[in-house]
mmCIF file of C-alpha atoms in Angstrom:
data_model
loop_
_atom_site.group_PDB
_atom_site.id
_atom_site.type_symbol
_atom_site.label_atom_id
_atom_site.label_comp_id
_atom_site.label_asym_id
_atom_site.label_seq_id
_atom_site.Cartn_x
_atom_site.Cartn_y
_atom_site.Cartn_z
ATOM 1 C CA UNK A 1 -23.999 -9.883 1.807
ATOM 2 C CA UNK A 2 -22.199 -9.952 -1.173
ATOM 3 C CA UNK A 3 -18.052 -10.268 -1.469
ATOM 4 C CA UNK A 4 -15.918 -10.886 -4.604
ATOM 5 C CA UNK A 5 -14.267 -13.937 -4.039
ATOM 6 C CA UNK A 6 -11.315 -15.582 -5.386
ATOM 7 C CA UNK A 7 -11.707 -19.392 -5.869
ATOM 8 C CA UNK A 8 -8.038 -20.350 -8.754
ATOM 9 C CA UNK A 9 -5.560 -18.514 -9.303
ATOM 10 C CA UNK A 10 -5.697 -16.577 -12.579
ATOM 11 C CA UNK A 11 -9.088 -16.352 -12.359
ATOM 12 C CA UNK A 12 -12.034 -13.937 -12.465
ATOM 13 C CA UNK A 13 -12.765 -13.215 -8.895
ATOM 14 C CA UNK A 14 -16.774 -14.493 -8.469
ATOM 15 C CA UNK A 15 -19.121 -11.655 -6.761
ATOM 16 C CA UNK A 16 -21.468 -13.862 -4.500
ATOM 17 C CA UNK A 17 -23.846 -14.209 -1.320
ATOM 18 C CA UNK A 18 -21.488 -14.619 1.512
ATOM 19 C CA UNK A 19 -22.599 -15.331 5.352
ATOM 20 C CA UNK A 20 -20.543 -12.944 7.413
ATOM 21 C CA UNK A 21 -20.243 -14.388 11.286
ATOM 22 C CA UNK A 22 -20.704 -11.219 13.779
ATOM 23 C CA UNK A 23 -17.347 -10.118 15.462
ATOM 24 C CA UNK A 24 -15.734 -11.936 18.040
ATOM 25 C CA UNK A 25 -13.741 -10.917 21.255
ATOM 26 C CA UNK A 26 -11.503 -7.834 20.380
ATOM 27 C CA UNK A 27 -13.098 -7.368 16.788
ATOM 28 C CA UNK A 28 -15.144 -4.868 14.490
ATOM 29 C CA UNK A 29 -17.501 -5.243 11.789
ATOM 30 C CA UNK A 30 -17.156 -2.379 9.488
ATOM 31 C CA UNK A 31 -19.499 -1.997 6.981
ATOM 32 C CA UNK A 32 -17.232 -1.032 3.482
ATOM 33 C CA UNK A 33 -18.345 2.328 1.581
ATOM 34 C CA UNK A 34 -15.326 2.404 -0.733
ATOM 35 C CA UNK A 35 -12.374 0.045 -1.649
ATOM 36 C CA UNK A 36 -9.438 0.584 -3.528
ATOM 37 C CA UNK A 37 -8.512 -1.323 -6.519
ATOM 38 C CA UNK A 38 -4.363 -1.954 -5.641
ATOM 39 C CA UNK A 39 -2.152 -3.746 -7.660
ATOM 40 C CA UNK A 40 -0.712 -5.953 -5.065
ATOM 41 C CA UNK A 41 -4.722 -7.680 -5.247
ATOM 42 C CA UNK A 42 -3.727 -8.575 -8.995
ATOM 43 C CA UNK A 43 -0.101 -9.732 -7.862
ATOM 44 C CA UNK A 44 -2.132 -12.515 -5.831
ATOM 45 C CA UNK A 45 -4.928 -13.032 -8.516
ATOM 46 C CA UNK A 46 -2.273 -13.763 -11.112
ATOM 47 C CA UNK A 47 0.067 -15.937 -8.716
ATOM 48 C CA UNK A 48 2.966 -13.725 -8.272
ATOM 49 C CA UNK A 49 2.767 -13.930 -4.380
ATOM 50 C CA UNK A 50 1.758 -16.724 -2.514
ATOM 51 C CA UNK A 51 -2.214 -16.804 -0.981
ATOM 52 C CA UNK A 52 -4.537 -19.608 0.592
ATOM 53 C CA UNK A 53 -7.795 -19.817 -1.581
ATOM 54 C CA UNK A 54 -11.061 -19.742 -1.430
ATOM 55 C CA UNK A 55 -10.415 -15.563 -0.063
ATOM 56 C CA UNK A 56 -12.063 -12.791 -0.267
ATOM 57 C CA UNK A 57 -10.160 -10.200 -1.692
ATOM 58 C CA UNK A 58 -9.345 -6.494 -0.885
ATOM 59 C CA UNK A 59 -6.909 -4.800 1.387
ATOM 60 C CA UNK A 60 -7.202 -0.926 1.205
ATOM 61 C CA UNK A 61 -10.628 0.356 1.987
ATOM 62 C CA UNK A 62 -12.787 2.428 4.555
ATOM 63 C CA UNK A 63 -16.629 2.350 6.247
ATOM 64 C CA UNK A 64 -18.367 2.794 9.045
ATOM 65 C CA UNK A 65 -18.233 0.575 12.462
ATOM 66 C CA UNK A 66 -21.742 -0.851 12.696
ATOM 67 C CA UNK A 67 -20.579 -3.286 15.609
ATOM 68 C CA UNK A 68 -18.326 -3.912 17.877
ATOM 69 C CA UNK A 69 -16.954 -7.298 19.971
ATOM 70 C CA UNK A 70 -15.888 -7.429 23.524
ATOM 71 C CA UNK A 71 -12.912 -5.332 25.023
ATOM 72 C CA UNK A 72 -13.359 -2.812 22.175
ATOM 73 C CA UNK A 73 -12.519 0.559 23.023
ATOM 74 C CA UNK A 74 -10.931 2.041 20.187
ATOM 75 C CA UNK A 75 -14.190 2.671 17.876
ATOM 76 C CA UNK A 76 -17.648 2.585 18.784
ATOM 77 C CA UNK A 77 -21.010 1.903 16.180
ATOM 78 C CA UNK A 78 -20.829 5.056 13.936
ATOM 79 C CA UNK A 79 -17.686 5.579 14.147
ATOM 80 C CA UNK A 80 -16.118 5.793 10.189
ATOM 81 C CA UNK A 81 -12.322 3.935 9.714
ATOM 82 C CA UNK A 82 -9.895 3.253 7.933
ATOM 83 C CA UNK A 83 -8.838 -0.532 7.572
ATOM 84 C CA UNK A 84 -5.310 -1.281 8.136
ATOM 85 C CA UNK A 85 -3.817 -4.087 6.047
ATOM 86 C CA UNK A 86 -0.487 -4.065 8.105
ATOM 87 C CA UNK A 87 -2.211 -4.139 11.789
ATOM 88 C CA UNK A 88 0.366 -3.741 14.435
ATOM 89 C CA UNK A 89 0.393 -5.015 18.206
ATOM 90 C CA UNK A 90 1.817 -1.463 19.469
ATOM 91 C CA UNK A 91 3.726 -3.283 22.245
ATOM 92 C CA UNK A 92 6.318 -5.593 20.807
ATOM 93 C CA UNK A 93 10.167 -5.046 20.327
ATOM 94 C CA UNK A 94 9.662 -3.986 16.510
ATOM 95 C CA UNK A 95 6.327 -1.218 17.242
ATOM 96 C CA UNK A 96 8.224 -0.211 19.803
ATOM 97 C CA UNK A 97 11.185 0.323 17.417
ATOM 98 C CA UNK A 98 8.794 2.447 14.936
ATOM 99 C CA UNK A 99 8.790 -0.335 12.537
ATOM 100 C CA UNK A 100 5.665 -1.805 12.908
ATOM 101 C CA UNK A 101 5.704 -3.489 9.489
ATOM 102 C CA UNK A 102 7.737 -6.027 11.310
ATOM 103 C CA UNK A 103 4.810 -6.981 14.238
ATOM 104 C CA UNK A 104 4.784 -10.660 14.572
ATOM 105 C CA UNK A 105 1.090 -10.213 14.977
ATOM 106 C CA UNK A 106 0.380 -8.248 11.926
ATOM 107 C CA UNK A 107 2.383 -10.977 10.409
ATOM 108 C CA UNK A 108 0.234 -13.724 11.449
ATOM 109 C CA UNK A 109 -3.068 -11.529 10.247
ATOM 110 C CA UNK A 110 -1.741 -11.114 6.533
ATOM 111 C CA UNK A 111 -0.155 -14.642 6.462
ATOM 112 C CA UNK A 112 -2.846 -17.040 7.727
ATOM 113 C CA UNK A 113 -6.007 -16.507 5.942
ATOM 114 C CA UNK A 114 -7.855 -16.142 9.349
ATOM 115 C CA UNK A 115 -8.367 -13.786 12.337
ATOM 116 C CA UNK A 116 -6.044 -13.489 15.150
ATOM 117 C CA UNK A 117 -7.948 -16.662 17.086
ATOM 118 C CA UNK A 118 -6.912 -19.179 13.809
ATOM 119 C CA UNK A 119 -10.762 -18.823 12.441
ATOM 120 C CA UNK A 120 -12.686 -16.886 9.528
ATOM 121 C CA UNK A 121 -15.992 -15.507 9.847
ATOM 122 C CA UNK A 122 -16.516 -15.576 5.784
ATOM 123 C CA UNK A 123 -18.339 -18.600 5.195
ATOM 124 C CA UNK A 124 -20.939 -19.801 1.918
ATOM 125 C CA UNK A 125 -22.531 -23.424 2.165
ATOM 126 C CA UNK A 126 -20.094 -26.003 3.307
ATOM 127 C CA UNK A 127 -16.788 -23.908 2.444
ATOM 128 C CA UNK A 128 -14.205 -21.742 4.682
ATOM 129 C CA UNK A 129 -13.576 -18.662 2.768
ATOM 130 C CA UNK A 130 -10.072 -17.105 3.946
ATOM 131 C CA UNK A 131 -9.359 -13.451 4.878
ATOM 132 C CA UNK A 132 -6.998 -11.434 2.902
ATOM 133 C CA UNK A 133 -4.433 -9.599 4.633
ATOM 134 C CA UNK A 134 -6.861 -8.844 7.731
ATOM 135 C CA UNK A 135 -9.465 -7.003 5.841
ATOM 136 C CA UNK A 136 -11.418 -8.499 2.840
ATOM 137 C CA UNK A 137 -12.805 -4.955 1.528
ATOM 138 C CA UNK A 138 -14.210 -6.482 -1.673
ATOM 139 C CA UNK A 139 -17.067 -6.901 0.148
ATOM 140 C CA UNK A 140 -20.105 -5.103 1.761
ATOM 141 C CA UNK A 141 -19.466 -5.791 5.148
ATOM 142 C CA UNK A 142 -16.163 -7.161 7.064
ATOM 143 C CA UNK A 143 -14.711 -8.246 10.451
ATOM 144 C CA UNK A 144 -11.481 -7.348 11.308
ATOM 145 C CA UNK A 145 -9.494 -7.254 14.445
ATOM 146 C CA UNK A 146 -9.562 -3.824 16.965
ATOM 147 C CA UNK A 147 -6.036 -3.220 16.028
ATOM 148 C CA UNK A 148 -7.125 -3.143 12.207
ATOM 149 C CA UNK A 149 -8.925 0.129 12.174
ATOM 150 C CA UNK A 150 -8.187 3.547 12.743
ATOM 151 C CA UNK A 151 -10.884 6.179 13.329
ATOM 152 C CA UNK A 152 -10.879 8.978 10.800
ATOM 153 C CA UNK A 153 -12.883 12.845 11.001
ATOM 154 C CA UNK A 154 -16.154 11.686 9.178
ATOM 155 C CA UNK A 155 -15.909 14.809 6.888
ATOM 156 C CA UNK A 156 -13.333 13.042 5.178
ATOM 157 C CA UNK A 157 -14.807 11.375 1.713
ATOM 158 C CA UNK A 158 -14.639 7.731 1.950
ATOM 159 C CA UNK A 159 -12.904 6.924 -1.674
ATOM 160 C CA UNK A 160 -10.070 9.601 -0.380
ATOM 161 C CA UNK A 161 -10.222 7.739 3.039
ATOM 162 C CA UNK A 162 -9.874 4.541 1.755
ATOM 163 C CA UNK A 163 -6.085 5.435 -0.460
ATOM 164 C CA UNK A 164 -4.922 6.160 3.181
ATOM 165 C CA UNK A 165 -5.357 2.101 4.550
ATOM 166 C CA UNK A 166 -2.353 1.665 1.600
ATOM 167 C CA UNK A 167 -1.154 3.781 -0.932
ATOM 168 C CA UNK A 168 -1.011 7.250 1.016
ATOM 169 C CA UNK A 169 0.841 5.642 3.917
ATOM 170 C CA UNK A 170 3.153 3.630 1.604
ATOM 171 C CA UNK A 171 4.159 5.974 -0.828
ATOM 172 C CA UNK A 172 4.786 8.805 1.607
ATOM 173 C CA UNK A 173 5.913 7.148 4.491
ATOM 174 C CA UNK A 174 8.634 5.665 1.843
ATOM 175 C CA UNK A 175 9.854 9.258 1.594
ATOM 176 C CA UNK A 176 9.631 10.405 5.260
ATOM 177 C CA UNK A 177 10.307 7.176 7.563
ATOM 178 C CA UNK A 178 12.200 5.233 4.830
ATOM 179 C CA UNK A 179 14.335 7.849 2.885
ATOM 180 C CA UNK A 180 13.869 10.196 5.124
ATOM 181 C CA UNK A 181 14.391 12.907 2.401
ATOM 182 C CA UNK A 182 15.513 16.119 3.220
ATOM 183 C CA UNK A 183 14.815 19.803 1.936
ATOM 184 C CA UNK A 184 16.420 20.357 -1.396
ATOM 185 C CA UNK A 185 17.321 16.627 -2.618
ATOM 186 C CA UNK A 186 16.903 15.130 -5.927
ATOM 187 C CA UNK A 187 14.328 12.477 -5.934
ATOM 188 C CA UNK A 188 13.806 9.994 -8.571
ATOM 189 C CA UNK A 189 10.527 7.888 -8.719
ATOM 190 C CA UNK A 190 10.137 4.776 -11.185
ATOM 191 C CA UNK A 191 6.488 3.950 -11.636
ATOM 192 C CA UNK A 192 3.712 6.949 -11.642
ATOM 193 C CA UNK A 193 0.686 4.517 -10.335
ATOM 194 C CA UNK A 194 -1.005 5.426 -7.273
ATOM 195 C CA UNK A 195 1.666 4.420 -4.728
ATOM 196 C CA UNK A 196 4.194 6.016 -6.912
ATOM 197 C CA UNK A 197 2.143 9.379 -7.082
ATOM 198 C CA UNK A 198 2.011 9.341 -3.359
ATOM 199 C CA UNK A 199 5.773 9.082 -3.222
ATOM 200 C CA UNK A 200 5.841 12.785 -5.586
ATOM 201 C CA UNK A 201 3.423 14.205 -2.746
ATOM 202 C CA UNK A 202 5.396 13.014 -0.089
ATOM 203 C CA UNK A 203 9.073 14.315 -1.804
ATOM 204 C CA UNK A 204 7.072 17.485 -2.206
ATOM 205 C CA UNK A 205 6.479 17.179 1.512
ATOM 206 C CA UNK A 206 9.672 16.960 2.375
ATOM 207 C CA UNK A 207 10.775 19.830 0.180
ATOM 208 C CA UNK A 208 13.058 18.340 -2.377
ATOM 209 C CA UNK A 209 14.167 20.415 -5.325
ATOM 210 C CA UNK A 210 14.126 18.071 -8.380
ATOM 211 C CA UNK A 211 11.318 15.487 -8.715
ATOM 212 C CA UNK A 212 12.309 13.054 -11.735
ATOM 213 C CA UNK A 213 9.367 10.547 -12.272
ATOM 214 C CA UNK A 214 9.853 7.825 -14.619
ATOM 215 C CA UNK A 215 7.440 5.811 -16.432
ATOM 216 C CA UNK A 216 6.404 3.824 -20.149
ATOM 217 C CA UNK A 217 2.912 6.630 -20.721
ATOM 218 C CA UNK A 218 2.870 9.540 -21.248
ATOM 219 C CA UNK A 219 -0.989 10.035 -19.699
ATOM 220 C CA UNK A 220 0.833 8.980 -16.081
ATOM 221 C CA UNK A 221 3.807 11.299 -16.160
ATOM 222 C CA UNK A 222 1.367 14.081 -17.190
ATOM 223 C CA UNK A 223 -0.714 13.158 -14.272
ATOM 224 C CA UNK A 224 2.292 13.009 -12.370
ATOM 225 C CA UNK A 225 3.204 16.785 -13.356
ATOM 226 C CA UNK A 226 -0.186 18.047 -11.122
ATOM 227 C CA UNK A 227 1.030 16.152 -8.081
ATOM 228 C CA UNK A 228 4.242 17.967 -7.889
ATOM 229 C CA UNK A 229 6.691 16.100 -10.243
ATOM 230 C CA UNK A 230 9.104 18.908 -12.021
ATOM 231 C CA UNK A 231 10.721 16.436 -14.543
ATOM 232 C CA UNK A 232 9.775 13.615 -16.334
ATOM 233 C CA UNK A 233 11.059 10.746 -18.472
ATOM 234 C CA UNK A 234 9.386 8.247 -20.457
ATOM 235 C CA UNK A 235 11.276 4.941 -20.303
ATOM 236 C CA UNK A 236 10.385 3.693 -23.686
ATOM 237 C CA UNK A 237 11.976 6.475 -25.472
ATOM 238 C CA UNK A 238 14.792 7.174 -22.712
ATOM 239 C CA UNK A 239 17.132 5.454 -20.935
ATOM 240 C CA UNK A 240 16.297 6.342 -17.622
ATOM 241 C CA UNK A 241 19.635 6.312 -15.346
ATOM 242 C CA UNK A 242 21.123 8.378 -18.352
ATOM 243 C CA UNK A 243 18.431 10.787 -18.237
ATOM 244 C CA UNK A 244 18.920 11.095 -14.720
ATOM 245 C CA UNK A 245 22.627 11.501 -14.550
ATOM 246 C CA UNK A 246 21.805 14.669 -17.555
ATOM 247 C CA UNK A 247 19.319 16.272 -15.047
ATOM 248 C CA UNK A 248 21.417 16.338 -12.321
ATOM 249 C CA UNK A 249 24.207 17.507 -13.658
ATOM 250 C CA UNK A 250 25.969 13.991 -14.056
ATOM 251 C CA UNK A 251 25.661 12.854 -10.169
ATOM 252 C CA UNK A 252 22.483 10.682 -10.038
ATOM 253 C CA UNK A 253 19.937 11.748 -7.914
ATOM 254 C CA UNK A 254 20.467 12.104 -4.249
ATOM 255 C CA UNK A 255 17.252 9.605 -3.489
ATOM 256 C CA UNK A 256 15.677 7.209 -6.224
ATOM 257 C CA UNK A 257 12.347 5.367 -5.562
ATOM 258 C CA UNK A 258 10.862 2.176 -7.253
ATOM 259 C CA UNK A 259 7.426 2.152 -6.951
ATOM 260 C CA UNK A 260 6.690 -1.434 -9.761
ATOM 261 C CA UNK A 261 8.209 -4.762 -8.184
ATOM 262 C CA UNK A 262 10.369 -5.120 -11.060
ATOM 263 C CA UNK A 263 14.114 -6.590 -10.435
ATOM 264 C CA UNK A 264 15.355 -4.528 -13.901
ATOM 265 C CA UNK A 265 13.203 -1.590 -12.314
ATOM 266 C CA UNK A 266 14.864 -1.586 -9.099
ATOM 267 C CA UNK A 267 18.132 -2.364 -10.199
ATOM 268 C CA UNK A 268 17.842 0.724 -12.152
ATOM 269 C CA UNK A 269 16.942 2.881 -9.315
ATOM 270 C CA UNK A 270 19.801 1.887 -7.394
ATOM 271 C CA UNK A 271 22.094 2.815 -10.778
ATOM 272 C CA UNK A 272 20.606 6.360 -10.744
ATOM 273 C CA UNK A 273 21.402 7.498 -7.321
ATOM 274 C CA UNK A 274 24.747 9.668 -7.182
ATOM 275 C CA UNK A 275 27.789 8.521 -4.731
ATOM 276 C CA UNK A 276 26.313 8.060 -1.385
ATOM 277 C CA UNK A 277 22.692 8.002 -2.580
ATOM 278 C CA UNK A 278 19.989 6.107 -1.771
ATOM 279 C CA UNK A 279 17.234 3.830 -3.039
ATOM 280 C CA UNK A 280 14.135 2.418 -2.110
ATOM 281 C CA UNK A 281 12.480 -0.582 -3.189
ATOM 282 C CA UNK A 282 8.979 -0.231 -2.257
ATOM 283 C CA UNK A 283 7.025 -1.727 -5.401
ATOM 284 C CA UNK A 284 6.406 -5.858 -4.379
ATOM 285 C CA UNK A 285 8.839 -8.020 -7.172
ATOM 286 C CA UNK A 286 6.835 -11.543 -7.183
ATOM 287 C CA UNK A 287 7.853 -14.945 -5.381
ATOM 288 C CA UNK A 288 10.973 -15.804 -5.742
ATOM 289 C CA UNK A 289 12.409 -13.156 -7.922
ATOM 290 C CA UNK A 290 16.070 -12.220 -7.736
ATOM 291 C CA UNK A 291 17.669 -8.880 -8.918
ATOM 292 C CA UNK A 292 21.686 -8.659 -10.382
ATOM 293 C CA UNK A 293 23.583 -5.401 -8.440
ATOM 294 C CA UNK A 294 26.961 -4.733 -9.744
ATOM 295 C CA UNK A 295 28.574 -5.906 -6.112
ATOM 296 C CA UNK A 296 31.227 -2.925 -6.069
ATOM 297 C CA UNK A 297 28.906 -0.350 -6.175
ATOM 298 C CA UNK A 298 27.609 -0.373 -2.463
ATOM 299 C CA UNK A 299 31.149 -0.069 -1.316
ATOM 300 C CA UNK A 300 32.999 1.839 -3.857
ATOM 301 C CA UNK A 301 30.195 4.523 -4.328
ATOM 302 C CA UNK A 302 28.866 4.399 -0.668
ATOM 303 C CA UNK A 303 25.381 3.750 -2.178
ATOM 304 C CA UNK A 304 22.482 2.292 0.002
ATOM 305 C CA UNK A 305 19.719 0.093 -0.853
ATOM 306 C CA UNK A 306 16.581 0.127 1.593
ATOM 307 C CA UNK A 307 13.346 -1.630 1.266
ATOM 308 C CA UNK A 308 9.964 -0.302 2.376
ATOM 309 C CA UNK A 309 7.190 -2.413 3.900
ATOM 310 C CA UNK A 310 3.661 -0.770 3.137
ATOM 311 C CA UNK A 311 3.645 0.526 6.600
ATOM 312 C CA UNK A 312 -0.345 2.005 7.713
ATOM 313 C CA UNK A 313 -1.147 4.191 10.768
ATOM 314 C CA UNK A 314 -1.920 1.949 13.673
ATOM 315 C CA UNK A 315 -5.197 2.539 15.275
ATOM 316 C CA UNK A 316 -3.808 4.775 17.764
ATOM 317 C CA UNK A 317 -2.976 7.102 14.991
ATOM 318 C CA UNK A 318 -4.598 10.448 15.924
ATOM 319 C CA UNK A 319 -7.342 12.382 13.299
ATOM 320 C CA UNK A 320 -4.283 15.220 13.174
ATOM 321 C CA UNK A 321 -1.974 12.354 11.733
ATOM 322 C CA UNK A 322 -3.947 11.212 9.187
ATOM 323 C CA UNK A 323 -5.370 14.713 7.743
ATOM 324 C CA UNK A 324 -1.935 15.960 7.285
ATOM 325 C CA UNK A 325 -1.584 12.760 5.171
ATOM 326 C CA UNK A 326 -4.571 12.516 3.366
ATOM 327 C CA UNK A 327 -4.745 14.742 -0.021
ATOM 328 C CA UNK A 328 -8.451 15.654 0.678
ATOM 329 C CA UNK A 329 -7.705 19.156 0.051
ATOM 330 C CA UNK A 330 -8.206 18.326 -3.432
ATOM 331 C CA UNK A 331 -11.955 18.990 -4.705
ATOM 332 C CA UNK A 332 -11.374 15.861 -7.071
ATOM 333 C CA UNK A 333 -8.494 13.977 -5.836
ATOM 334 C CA UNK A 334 -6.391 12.763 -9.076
ATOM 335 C CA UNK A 335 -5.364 9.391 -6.604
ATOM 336 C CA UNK A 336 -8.792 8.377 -8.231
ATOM 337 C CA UNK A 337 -8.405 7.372 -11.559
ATOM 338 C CA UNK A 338 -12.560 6.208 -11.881
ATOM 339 C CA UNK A 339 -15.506 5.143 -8.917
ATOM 340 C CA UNK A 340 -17.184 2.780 -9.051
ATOM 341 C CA UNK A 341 -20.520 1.356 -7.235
ATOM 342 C CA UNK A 342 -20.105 -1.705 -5.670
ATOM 343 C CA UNK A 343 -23.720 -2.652 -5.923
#
């Protein structure tokens, strides 16, 4: 099969021929019909967060189950899925909290290069290619473990199933597990890409009244407009926390969001929440980056400052879940900003 492959960092990846072992106890080999092109891939490809190399890139993606290992009774052959990039256990301390962005387990998928048993099944002549994050959609076919997939209607379009595995589940869940916004808030988003969009849907979810989105072109806070945004300011000709502060009437907004990785970026968000607001960091800053708050803020303005791990369903997430999540109600889903054969 073929898989794009990442040999040095700040490289091209390399699309090549790629021997793909068949899945072991507790696994499934999915065979990919669309893939996501996330910026957290290029974070990695450009050395902003740590990775073990050769790997074979590509976290947020969706296919059909063509076979199945021993013990597998979530999915069957046939079945189409979603592929989780934040697996979760479902039975330790922190799934059974609700925060299964914190499963040990999931941890050890993303962080080691390998499968849950310390081994790959991507393999060329003589090299070891590593798995990325459990998934390694930048390919035709994978192998991932049980607790990576999540079965999905198969009416749903693969390209709109795919946005699910990451930015769906990131950007909304930031609003409604994170945030937990509530009807008639202010909500201010920095960064209209696709995780950023999903965090308008998922404020317009949630009912809030203003939706400030924030970003350098003018093409995304247009875009940002049709998925529910009702203001917008463009950070090269604005200062952002002062246009904030003008469209709320001087308070800040109630929530703010920041939805780039950027320490400036996220200490801005946190400077354009009103007295007792919050913000989210959910964009991922790189290795070893540091942001500078102004230390009496948190206590003398009762401000909070939360962080979001991409969170996706676990595979025990039910069809009813994941359709009330997934903007497939669209007839051309904006999420998708071009497709793309992989062939």
């Amino acid at each position: 099969m073929k898989a794009a492959i990442l040999y040095e960092i700040k490289q091209p990846l390399r699309v090549e021929d790629v021997e793909l072992d068949p899945p072991g106890h507790g696994e499934v080999l999915v065979r990919v019909a669309a893939a996501g092109v996330c910026h957290s891939d290029y974070h990695f490809m450009n050395g902003d967060l740590p990775i073990t190399l050769p790997c074979v890139l590509g976290h947020e993606g969706a296919g059909v189950v063509e076979e199945v290992g021993e013990n597998v009774s979530a999915v069957k052959p046939g079945d189409h899925v979603v592929l989780l990039f934040r697996a979760s256990c479902g039975r330790c301390a922190f799934c059974q909290r609700g925060t299964p962005a914190l499963c040990a387990m999931g941890g050890q998928l993303r962080n080691s290069g390998f499968l849950l048993d310390g081994t790959s099944r991507l393999h060329r002549p003589g090299v070891v290619l590593h798995h990325f994050l459990g998934v390694s959609c930048f390919a035709e076919r994978t192998v991932v473990p049980e607790q990576g997939v999540v079965k999905i209607k198969p009416e749903v379009p693969f390209e709109v199933a795919a946005l699910v595995g990451c930015a769906v589940m990131t950007g909304i869940g930031a609003v409604t597990n994170t945030a937990k916004v509530e009807p008639g808030s202010s909500v201010l988003v920095i960064g209209a890409g696709g995780v950023g969009l999903n965090v308008v849907i998922g404020a317009q979810l949630a009912g809030a009244n203003q939706i400030i989105v924030a970003d350098l072109l003018d093409s995304k806070l247009e875009l940002a407009r049709t998925f529910g945004a009702t203001h917008v300011i463009n950070a090269r000709e604005q200062d952002v926390v002062a246009g904030v502060r003008e469209l709320t009437g001087g308070d800040g907004a109630d929530y703010a969001f920041e939805v780039i990785g950027n320490p400036k970026t996220m200490a801005t968000a946190f400077q354009a929440v009103r007295r007792g607001g919050t913000a989210v960091g959910v964009g991922i800053p790189p290795f070893g980056s540091e942001m500078t708050l102004h230390a009496r803020q948190p206590v003398h303005r009762h401000t909070t400052l939360n962080g979001r791990l991409p969170t996706t369903p676990s595979h025990h997430t039910s069809h009813a879940t994941l359709g009330a999540h997934t903007p497939g109600a669209r007839s051309s889903p904006p999420d998708l900003a071009a497709r793309r054969p992989h062939s």
